[in-house]
Amino acid sequence: MRNLGLLILNNIKVTFRKKGNIIIYVFLPLVGVLFSMIIHSSSNVSTLRLGFTDHDRGIAALELKDKLAATEDFSVVDVDEDEISKKLLDFELDAVVVVPEGYTEGILGGNAAAIEIVSLKGKEVTAWVEQLIYRHSASMSLLSAVSGGDSADFDSLLSRIRNSDVEFNVLSAEDRSADKAMTRTSLGFLVMFVMLGSGFTSMIVLKEKRDRTYHRICSAPVSSKQYILANTLTGLIICMIQIIMIQLAMKFIFGIDTGISDIHMFIILLMFALVAVGMGLLITAFSSSSYMAGTLSTLVLTPTCMLGGCYWDPELMPDFMQKIGYFTPQRWVMEAIREMQDGVTFESITLNLLVLAAFALAFMLIAAFKLSRTDNMQKFI
């Protein structure tokens, strides 16, 4: 036990002897959180600027325009059809709602025409508008069915609804989707830097082989199992420090509410830290030089983080890439965080934690087997 403690202490000293490692382990994850905050703050649209092109001029179209204009955070202006492209390209408008001719007649006939939404910003902008239009068309169709398709009765019913004395109590709910998205992106960067830091920590093995320290350690009463365990625990301790610092920074410095209890978040990230340490040892075990280890680490880290959803939502990728992503540990940790934010219990992510444990165990066993059978004591470059 004493030898194990001395090995861990030596590894920590070697790791933080270089000032650059302090930047990698401490400051870069914080920069990742700041970068995530900048991304999400710039992507939030305070007021959605909507253009409205009405080819129908019927009562149902006018009612739709009034509903959109009355919606909080919507700014609605009339736009001629020949101005649509210019205003969208000049970013004067975020989207344009185009009501086709005969929309009101279609409502009365029981077959409402489709309303077109033109935008350059995709579903992020149009999804909410689509839902409002769908609900409006559905309610107008129900009103038409009640009136039997008679235009006069339809107008009368709609007028009575407008002038009704029904009172509504509005309860405002806090929108935490932006905080959740920011949290996932921030933790995605943390996952990347945990893997990067674990790779650097694991390369202590190569450094000690290169400096012939490894040979002297093996000559002492230290088994290969103790040596590998010491490197594993060193990487795990450093990862724990990273995780705790990021959690504290997100909560007390940046004021980000993750939507997950601190202890549950720590357990999820700690399980991934085991995976990262195991992967770092595995890359080191199959590397014959520091250069080869650095290259393998880059080749493994970047693609797996992309496929695992560390940088963006996995739903943005094609289906086959989403399926491949489940073969990466990053996908399982990001899915666990997403599910916890959606309100599931901690017991519901047991499968995710077991998969992460399986990844960690497999990586460490393979690395231990390979390192224990490596007798090549050449001078590494």
Short mmCIF file of C-alpha atoms in Angstrom, two decimals, residues 11-370:
data_model
loop_
_atom_site.label_atom_id
_atom_site.label_comp_id
_atom_site.label_asym_id
_atom_site.label_seq_id
_atom_site.Cartn_x
_atom_site.Cartn_y
_atom_site.Cartn_z
CA ASN A 11 2.74 10.56 -10.91
CA ILE A 12 0.91 13.65 -9.67
CA LYS A 13 4.21 15.50 -9.21
CA VAL A 14 5.35 14.53 -12.72
CA THR A 15 2.01 15.56 -14.21
CA PHE A 16 1.83 19.02 -12.68
CA ARG A 17 5.55 19.73 -12.95
CA LYS A 18 4.78 21.13 -16.40
CA LYS A 19 2.77 24.36 -16.12
CA GLY A 20 1.09 23.62 -19.44
CA ASN A 21 -0.71 20.66 -17.87
CA ILE A 22 -2.38 22.98 -15.37
CA ILE A 23 -3.90 24.86 -18.31
CA ILE A 24 -5.06 21.61 -19.92
CA TYR A 25 -6.59 20.15 -16.76
CA VAL A 26 -8.03 23.30 -15.15
CA PHE A 27 -8.44 26.28 -17.46
CA LEU A 28 -9.40 24.66 -20.79
CA PRO A 29 -12.57 23.04 -19.33
CA LEU A 30 -13.57 26.47 -17.98
CA VAL A 31 -12.98 27.97 -21.42
CA GLY A 32 -15.24 25.26 -22.81
CA VAL A 33 -18.04 26.32 -20.46
CA LEU A 34 -17.58 29.97 -21.46
CA PHE A 35 -17.64 29.00 -25.14
CA SER A 36 -20.87 27.08 -24.59
CA MET A 37 -22.47 30.09 -22.89
CA ILE A 38 -21.47 32.34 -25.81
CA ILE A 39 -22.92 29.90 -28.35
CA HIS A 40 -26.29 29.61 -26.63
CA SER A 41 -26.59 33.28 -25.74
CA SER A 42 -26.01 34.26 -29.38
CA SER A 43 -28.43 31.62 -30.71
CA ASN A 44 -31.39 32.76 -28.60
CA VAL A 45 -33.80 34.99 -30.51
CA SER A 46 -35.49 37.51 -28.20
CA THR A 47 -38.19 38.52 -30.72
CA LEU A 48 -39.14 36.40 -33.73
CA ARG A 49 -39.68 38.68 -36.71
CA LEU A 50 -42.47 37.23 -38.87
CA GLY A 51 -43.62 38.37 -42.27
CA PHE A 52 -47.23 37.71 -43.26
CA THR A 53 -48.28 37.32 -46.90
CA ASP A 54 -52.05 36.94 -47.25
CA HIS A 55 -53.38 35.71 -50.62
CA ASP A 56 -56.71 34.72 -49.08
CA ARG A 57 -58.03 37.86 -47.35
CA GLY A 58 -60.65 35.72 -45.68
CA ILE A 59 -61.76 35.77 -42.05
CA ALA A 60 -59.77 32.65 -41.14
CA ALA A 61 -56.54 34.17 -42.51
CA LEU A 62 -57.17 37.46 -40.69
CA GLU A 63 -57.84 35.55 -37.48
CA LEU A 64 -54.51 33.72 -37.91
CA LYS A 65 -52.65 36.99 -38.35
CA ASP A 66 -54.26 38.42 -35.19
CA LYS A 67 -53.27 35.32 -33.20
CA LEU A 68 -49.66 35.48 -34.37
CA ALA A 69 -49.48 39.21 -33.61
CA ALA A 70 -50.93 38.64 -30.14
CA THR A 71 -48.32 35.98 -29.34
CA GLU A 72 -45.60 37.17 -26.99
CA ASP A 73 -42.14 37.51 -28.60
CA PHE A 74 -43.63 37.61 -32.13
CA SER A 75 -43.36 40.70 -34.31
CA VAL A 76 -45.65 40.44 -37.37
CA VAL A 77 -45.51 42.67 -40.45
CA ASP A 78 -47.21 42.48 -43.86
CA VAL A 79 -44.91 41.44 -46.70
CA ASP A 80 -45.52 41.36 -50.45
CA GLU A 81 -44.61 38.07 -52.11
CA ASP A 82 -41.91 39.61 -54.29
CA GLU A 83 -40.16 40.97 -51.17
CA ILE A 84 -39.92 37.67 -49.30
CA SER A 85 -36.54 36.50 -50.60
CA LYS A 86 -34.88 39.89 -50.18
CA LYS A 87 -36.05 40.41 -46.61
CA LEU A 88 -34.99 36.91 -45.57
CA LEU A 89 -31.58 37.20 -47.24
CA ASP A 90 -31.04 40.61 -45.65
CA PHE A 91 -32.00 39.12 -42.25
CA GLU A 92 -34.79 41.66 -41.84
CA LEU A 93 -37.17 38.78 -41.11
CA ASP A 94 -36.68 35.37 -39.47
CA ALA A 95 -39.58 33.70 -41.31
CA VAL A 96 -42.54 34.49 -43.55
CA VAL A 97 -46.01 32.91 -43.27
CA VAL A 98 -47.67 32.60 -46.69
CA VAL A 99 -51.45 31.99 -46.61
CA PRO A 100 -52.68 30.57 -49.96
CA GLU A 101 -55.72 31.80 -51.83
CA GLY A 102 -58.89 29.97 -50.86
CA TYR A 103 -57.72 29.14 -47.33
CA THR A 104 -60.96 30.29 -45.70
CA GLU A 105 -63.08 28.53 -48.35
CA GLY A 106 -61.11 25.35 -47.70
CA ILE A 107 -61.82 25.65 -43.98
CA LEU A 108 -65.56 25.98 -44.67
CA GLY A 109 -65.41 23.06 -47.11
CA GLY A 110 -63.67 20.81 -44.62
CA ASN A 111 -60.35 20.74 -46.47
CA ALA A 112 -58.01 23.49 -45.27
CA ALA A 113 -55.17 24.38 -47.64
CA ALA A 114 -51.61 24.08 -46.33
CA ILE A 115 -49.95 27.27 -45.13
CA GLU A 116 -46.34 27.73 -46.20
CA ILE A 117 -43.59 28.92 -43.87
CA VAL A 118 -40.47 30.28 -45.56
CA SER A 119 -37.30 30.61 -43.49
CA LEU A 120 -33.53 30.32 -43.79
CA LYS A 121 -33.10 29.28 -40.14
CA GLY A 122 -34.78 25.87 -40.15
CA LYS A 123 -36.76 24.13 -37.44
CA GLU A 124 -35.21 26.18 -34.66
CA VAL A 125 -37.38 29.10 -35.83
CA THR A 126 -40.29 27.46 -37.66
CA ALA A 127 -41.27 24.70 -35.20
CA TRP A 128 -43.18 27.01 -32.84
CA VAL A 129 -44.90 28.82 -35.72
CA GLU A 130 -45.91 25.51 -37.29
CA GLN A 131 -47.55 24.42 -34.03
CA LEU A 132 -49.53 27.66 -33.74
CA ILE A 133 -50.73 27.40 -37.36
CA TYR A 134 -51.68 23.75 -36.90
CA ARG A 135 -53.73 24.54 -33.79
CA HIS A 136 -55.38 27.49 -35.54
CA SER A 137 -56.38 25.42 -38.58
CA ALA A 138 -57.69 22.65 -36.33
CA SER A 139 -59.84 25.05 -34.27
CA MET A 140 -61.15 26.76 -37.42
CA SER A 141 -62.07 23.37 -38.90
CA LEU A 142 -63.97 22.43 -35.75
CA LEU A 143 -65.81 25.74 -35.85
CA SER A 144 -66.68 25.13 -39.50
CA ALA A 145 -68.04 21.68 -38.65
CA VAL A 146 -70.27 23.16 -35.93
CA SER A 147 -71.59 25.80 -38.34
CA GLY A 148 -72.25 23.17 -41.01
CA GLY A 149 -69.98 24.95 -43.47
CA ASP A 150 -72.29 27.97 -43.62
CA SER A 151 -70.25 31.17 -44.00
CA ALA A 152 -72.72 33.38 -42.08
CA ASP A 153 -72.98 30.97 -39.16
CA PHE A 154 -69.19 30.56 -39.15
CA ASP A 155 -68.70 34.34 -38.95
CA SER A 156 -71.31 34.58 -36.21
CA LEU A 157 -69.73 31.84 -34.09
CA LEU A 158 -66.27 33.32 -34.51
CA SER A 159 -67.57 36.76 -33.52
CA ARG A 160 -69.25 35.34 -30.41
CA ILE A 161 -66.00 33.60 -29.42
CA ARG A 162 -64.05 36.83 -29.88
CA ASN A 163 -66.51 38.80 -27.74
CA SER A 164 -67.01 36.12 -25.08
CA ASP A 165 -66.55 37.03 -21.44
CA VAL A 166 -64.44 33.98 -20.66
CA GLU A 167 -61.60 34.87 -18.33
CA PHE A 168 -58.24 33.13 -18.48
CA ASN A 169 -55.73 32.76 -15.70
CA VAL A 170 -52.27 32.67 -17.22
CA LEU A 171 -49.48 30.92 -15.36
CA SER A 172 -45.96 31.52 -16.59
CA ALA A 173 -43.55 28.61 -16.59
CA GLU A 174 -39.82 29.16 -16.60
CA ASP A 175 -38.20 27.99 -19.83
CA ARG A 176 -35.16 25.98 -18.80
CA SER A 177 -34.46 24.44 -22.20
CA ALA A 178 -31.66 26.93 -22.90
CA ASP A 179 -29.97 26.12 -19.58
CA LYS A 180 -30.24 22.40 -20.28
CA ALA A 181 -28.79 22.75 -23.76
CA MET A 182 -25.98 24.93 -22.38
CA THR A 183 -25.32 22.34 -19.66
CA ARG A 184 -25.08 19.49 -22.18
CA THR A 185 -22.69 21.44 -24.39
CA SER A 186 -20.56 22.46 -21.40
CA LEU A 187 -20.42 18.89 -20.13
CA GLY A 188 -19.66 17.72 -23.66
CA PHE A 189 -16.54 19.89 -23.60
CA LEU A 190 -15.73 18.58 -20.12
CA VAL A 191 -16.01 14.99 -21.39
CA MET A 192 -13.59 15.85 -24.19
CA PHE A 193 -11.05 17.45 -21.82
CA VAL A 194 -11.38 14.57 -19.33
CA MET A 195 -10.41 12.18 -22.11
CA LEU A 196 -7.61 14.48 -23.26
CA GLY A 197 -6.24 14.82 -19.73
CA SER A 198 -6.45 11.08 -19.09
CA GLY A 199 -4.45 10.49 -22.25
CA PHE A 200 -1.69 12.82 -21.05
CA THR A 201 -1.69 11.18 -17.63
CA SER A 202 -1.47 7.69 -19.10
CA MET A 203 1.51 8.71 -21.23
CA ILE A 204 3.51 8.91 -17.99
CA VAL A 205 4.15 5.22 -18.68
CA LEU A 206 5.82 6.05 -21.98
CA LYS A 207 7.80 8.89 -20.43
CA GLU A 208 9.11 6.61 -17.70
CA LYS A 209 10.08 4.02 -20.28
CA ARG A 210 11.83 6.65 -22.33
CA ASP A 211 13.73 7.94 -19.28
CA ARG A 212 14.45 4.38 -18.08
CA THR A 213 12.53 5.13 -14.88
CA TYR A 214 10.17 2.27 -15.70
CA HIS A 215 13.06 -0.21 -15.57
CA ARG A 216 14.19 1.03 -12.15
CA ILE A 217 10.60 0.88 -10.80
CA CYS A 218 10.20 -2.70 -12.00
CA SER A 219 13.51 -3.58 -10.31
CA ALA A 220 12.03 -2.45 -7.00
CA PRO A 221 9.48 -4.54 -5.06
CA VAL A 222 6.64 -3.21 -7.22
CA SER A 223 4.50 -5.54 -9.32
CA SER A 224 3.14 -4.64 -12.75
CA LYS A 225 -0.37 -4.72 -11.27
CA GLN A 226 0.58 -2.11 -8.67
CA TYR A 227 2.21 0.03 -11.34
CA ILE A 228 -0.88 -0.05 -13.58
CA LEU A 229 -3.21 0.50 -10.61
CA ALA A 230 -1.17 3.53 -9.52
CA ASN A 231 -1.45 5.09 -12.99
CA THR A 232 -5.17 4.34 -13.07
CA LEU A 233 -5.79 5.94 -9.68
CA THR A 234 -3.65 8.95 -10.63
CA GLY A 235 -5.76 9.59 -13.72
CA LEU A 236 -8.95 9.07 -11.71
CA ILE A 237 -7.88 11.54 -9.00
CA ILE A 238 -7.07 14.20 -11.61
CA CYS A 239 -10.42 13.59 -13.35
CA MET A 240 -12.25 13.95 -10.04
CA ILE A 241 -10.54 17.29 -9.45
CA GLN A 242 -11.61 18.43 -12.94
CA ILE A 243 -15.20 17.32 -12.40
CA ILE A 244 -15.53 18.98 -8.98
CA MET A 245 -14.02 22.24 -10.22
CA ILE A 246 -16.33 22.40 -13.24
CA GLN A 247 -19.39 21.61 -11.13
CA LEU A 248 -18.48 24.34 -8.66
CA ALA A 249 -17.74 26.82 -11.47
CA MET A 250 -21.02 26.09 -13.26
CA LYS A 251 -23.02 26.50 -10.05
CA PHE A 252 -21.33 29.40 -8.25
CA ILE A 253 -19.49 31.33 -10.98
CA PHE A 254 -21.59 30.92 -14.13
CA GLY A 255 -24.91 30.33 -12.34
CA ILE A 256 -25.91 27.42 -14.61
CA ASP A 257 -28.64 25.11 -13.29
CA THR A 258 -27.90 21.65 -14.70
CA GLY A 259 -31.29 20.24 -13.75
CA ILE A 260 -29.55 17.30 -12.04
CA SER A 261 -28.53 16.94 -8.41
CA ASP A 262 -24.84 17.51 -7.80
CA ILE A 263 -24.21 14.03 -6.41
CA HIS A 264 -25.92 12.31 -9.34
CA MET A 265 -23.99 14.43 -11.83
CA PHE A 266 -20.74 13.60 -10.03
CA ILE A 267 -21.48 9.86 -10.15
CA ILE A 268 -22.28 9.96 -13.88
CA LEU A 269 -19.11 11.88 -14.71
CA LEU A 270 -17.02 9.73 -12.37
CA MET A 271 -18.13 6.61 -14.22
CA PHE A 272 -17.06 8.23 -17.46
CA ALA A 273 -13.74 9.23 -15.86
CA LEU A 274 -13.05 5.52 -15.32
CA VAL A 275 -13.71 4.97 -19.02
CA ALA A 276 -11.40 7.84 -19.98
CA VAL A 277 -8.59 6.51 -17.79
CA GLY A 278 -9.05 3.03 -19.24
CA MET A 279 -8.98 4.35 -22.79
CA GLY A 280 -5.85 6.37 -22.04
CA LEU A 281 -4.08 3.28 -20.70
CA LEU A 282 -5.25 1.25 -23.68
CA ILE A 283 -3.82 3.77 -26.17
CA THR A 284 -0.57 3.86 -24.19
CA ALA A 285 -0.35 0.07 -24.09
CA PHE A 286 -0.52 -0.20 -27.87
CA SER A 287 1.82 2.71 -28.55
CA SER A 288 5.53 2.25 -29.18
CA SER A 289 6.37 5.96 -28.80
CA SER A 290 5.03 9.22 -27.42
CA TYR A 291 4.37 10.41 -30.96
CA MET A 292 2.32 7.32 -31.75
CA ALA A 293 0.33 7.69 -28.51
CA GLY A 294 -0.45 11.34 -29.27
CA THR A 295 -1.55 10.49 -32.79
CA LEU A 296 -3.76 7.60 -31.67
CA SER A 297 -5.29 9.76 -28.95
CA THR A 298 -6.25 12.45 -31.49
CA LEU A 299 -7.61 9.88 -33.96
CA VAL A 300 -9.77 8.30 -31.25
CA LEU A 301 -10.82 11.40 -29.30
CA THR A 302 -12.19 13.68 -32.02
CA PRO A 303 -14.39 11.22 -33.99
CA THR A 304 -15.81 9.50 -30.90
CA CYS A 305 -16.71 12.84 -29.28
CA MET A 306 -18.47 13.87 -32.51
CA LEU A 307 -20.39 10.59 -32.79
CA GLY A 308 -21.14 10.61 -29.05
CA GLY A 309 -22.92 13.97 -29.16
CA CYS A 310 -20.41 16.03 -27.15
CA TYR A 311 -20.45 18.94 -29.60
CA TRP A 312 -24.02 18.83 -30.92
CA ASP A 313 -27.35 17.04 -30.56
CA PRO A 314 -27.07 13.48 -31.98
CA GLU A 315 -30.46 13.95 -33.72
CA LEU A 316 -28.72 16.35 -36.10
CA MET A 317 -26.70 13.45 -37.52
CA PRO A 318 -27.94 10.85 -40.06
CA ASP A 319 -29.54 7.70 -38.65
CA PHE A 320 -26.58 5.43 -39.41
CA MET A 321 -24.21 7.80 -37.57
CA GLN A 322 -26.57 7.92 -34.60
CA LYS A 323 -26.45 4.11 -34.41
CA ILE A 324 -22.65 4.08 -34.66
CA GLY A 325 -22.59 6.59 -31.80
CA TYR A 326 -23.88 3.93 -29.39
CA PHE A 327 -20.53 2.15 -29.76
CA THR A 328 -18.83 5.11 -28.08
CA PRO A 329 -18.86 5.69 -24.30
CA GLN A 330 -19.48 9.41 -24.85
CA ARG A 331 -22.94 8.70 -26.24
CA TRP A 332 -23.95 6.78 -23.13
CA VAL A 333 -22.81 9.48 -20.70
CA MET A 334 -24.47 12.26 -22.73
CA GLU A 335 -27.70 10.20 -22.95
CA ALA A 336 -27.63 9.70 -19.18
CA ILE A 337 -27.34 13.46 -18.64
CA ARG A 338 -30.15 14.17 -21.12
CA GLU A 339 -32.48 11.62 -19.52
CA MET A 340 -31.83 12.96 -16.02
CA GLN A 341 -32.59 16.48 -17.24
CA ASP A 342 -35.86 15.19 -18.71
CA GLY A 343 -36.94 14.11 -15.25
CA VAL A 344 -36.25 10.37 -15.05
CA THR A 345 -35.08 8.84 -11.79
CA PHE A 346 -31.45 7.96 -11.17
CA GLU A 347 -32.36 4.27 -11.23
CA SER A 348 -33.59 4.67 -14.81
CA ILE A 349 -30.07 5.33 -16.10
CA THR A 350 -28.67 2.14 -14.56
CA LEU A 351 -28.15 0.68 -18.04
CA ASN A 352 -26.07 3.70 -19.07
CA LEU A 353 -23.87 3.35 -15.98
CA LEU A 354 -23.46 -0.40 -16.53
CA VAL A 355 -22.43 0.17 -20.14
CA LEU A 356 -19.87 2.75 -19.01
CA ALA A 357 -18.58 0.31 -16.38
CA ALA A 358 -18.28 -2.37 -19.08
CA PHE A 359 -16.30 -0.01 -21.32
CA ALA A 360 -13.96 0.90 -18.44
CA LEU A 361 -13.43 -2.72 -17.39
CA ALA A 362 -12.74 -3.88 -20.95
CA PHE A 363 -10.26 -1.06 -21.63
CA MET A 364 -8.39 -1.60 -18.37
CA LEU A 365 -8.17 -5.39 -18.68
CA ILE A 366 -6.85 -5.20 -22.23
CA ALA A 367 -4.37 -2.48 -21.26
CA ALA A 368 -3.19 -4.43 -18.19
CA PHE A 369 -2.72 -7.59 -20.24
CA LYS A 370 -0.77 -5.76 -22.93
#
